[in-house]
Amino acid sequence: MAAVVPALIPAVPPQDPRMSSLSPMRRASLPLSRMPVVRDAGVVYGLATLDARGRVADRHVVLVLGWVPGLRLTAAVRQGSIVVMPDPVGRMTVAAPGHLRLPASVRAWCGLSAGDRVLLVALADQQRLVVHPPAVVDTVVAALHAAVLGGDAA
């Protein structure tokens, strides 16, 4: 016959009388300091995964730019990132809503391959989409972390 193991039920801690009138969902929040952060409403961020054909997709980012399927685009590599902009004679086009295919030469230049996650930044007032590859994001974040944490960028 197997031995029966009694259930172990932890003791309920005594309730703080100050919290008795509050439900578990309405506890007092911690005070947070105000951050002096100013955001530009014309800048929208997104993350996308590069597929095997070089496509990235983020409907919201492309919608903010007002780009529709068939719009001709051109891409330029600048400081390791890809800048995409409308161009009447551009070789790229907006595919299905929110889908862009980055040319193989641009992907190779930036070291991008299928499965890489990229940071998309829509600059609505400039009609530009900046695609930041992981290597660029790593560099920028490492420098920021060095400043924030007071250490080396590595």
JSON list of C-alpha atoms in Angstrom, two decimals, residues 4 8 10-11 13 20 23 28 33 38 41 46 60-61 64 66-67 75 91 94 96 99-100 122 127 139:
[
{"chain": "A", "resi": 4, "resn": "VAL", "atom": "CA", "xyz": [-0.29, 9.03, 1.48]},
{"chain": "A", "resi": 8, "resn": "LEU", "atom": "CA", "xyz": [1.23, 21.15, 1.99]},
{"chain": "A", "resi": 10, "resn": "PRO", "atom": "CA", "xyz": [1.22, 27.48, 2.93]},
{"chain": "A", "resi": 11, "resn": "ALA", "atom": "CA", "xyz": [-0.11, 29.64, 5.71]},
{"chain": "A", "resi": 13, "resn": "PRO", "atom": "CA", "xyz": [0.06, 35.81, 5.73]},
{"chain": "A", "resi": 20, "resn": "SER", "atom": "CA", "xyz": [-8.22, 45.63, 3.76]},
{"chain": "A", "resi": 23, "resn": "SER", "atom": "CA", "xyz": [-9.22, 44.64, -3.59]},
{"chain": "A", "resi": 28, "resn": "ALA", "atom": "CA", "xyz": [-1.95, 51.58, -4.24]},
{"chain": "A", "resi": 33, "resn": "SER", "atom": "CA", "xyz": [9.35, 59.86, -11.05]},
{"chain": "A", "resi": 38, "resn": "VAL", "atom": "CA", "xyz": [9.59, 64.06, -25.41]},
{"chain": "A", "resi": 41, "resn": "ALA", "atom": "CA", "xyz": [4.59, 61.96, -33.01]},
{"chain": "A", "resi": 46, "resn": "GLY", "atom": "CA", "xyz": [8.24, 48.51, -35.37]},
{"chain": "A", "resi": 60, "resn": "HIS", "atom": "CA", "xyz": [1.33, 50.01, -38.92]},
{"chain": "A", "resi": 61, "resn": "VAL", "atom": "CA", "xyz": [4.72, 51.44, -39.85]},
{"chain": "A", "resi": 64, "resn": "VAL", "atom": "CA", "xyz": [1.94, 55.82, -40.96]},
{"chain": "A", "resi": 66, "resn": "GLY", "atom": "CA", "xyz": [0.91, 56.41, -46.23]},
{"chain": "A", "resi": 67, "resn": "TRP", "atom": "CA", "xyz": [2.62, 53.97, -48.59]},
{"chain": "A", "resi": 75, "resn": "ALA", "atom": "CA", "xyz": [16.91, 52.05, -50.82]},
{"chain": "A", "resi": 91, "resn": "ARG", "atom": "CA", "xyz": [13.33, 49.41, -58.38]},
{"chain": "A", "resi": 94, "resn": "VAL", "atom": "CA", "xyz": [5.42, 48.18, -51.71]},
{"chain": "A", "resi": 96, "resn": "ALA", "atom": "CA", "xyz": [0.91, 43.60, -50.09]},
{"chain": "A", "resi": 99, "resn": "HIS", "atom": "CA", "xyz": [5.25, 44.42, -47.04]},
{"chain": "A", "resi": 100, "resn": "LEU", "atom": "CA", "xyz": [8.57, 45.56, -48.48]},
{"chain": "A", "resi": 122, "resn": "ALA", "atom": "CA", "xyz": [9.10, 55.41, -39.88]},
{"chain": "A", "resi": 127, "resn": "GLN", "atom": "CA", "xyz": [8.60, 59.99, -45.95]},
{"chain": "A", "resi": 139, "resn": "THR", "atom": "CA", "xyz": [26.18, 49.16, -31.34]}
]
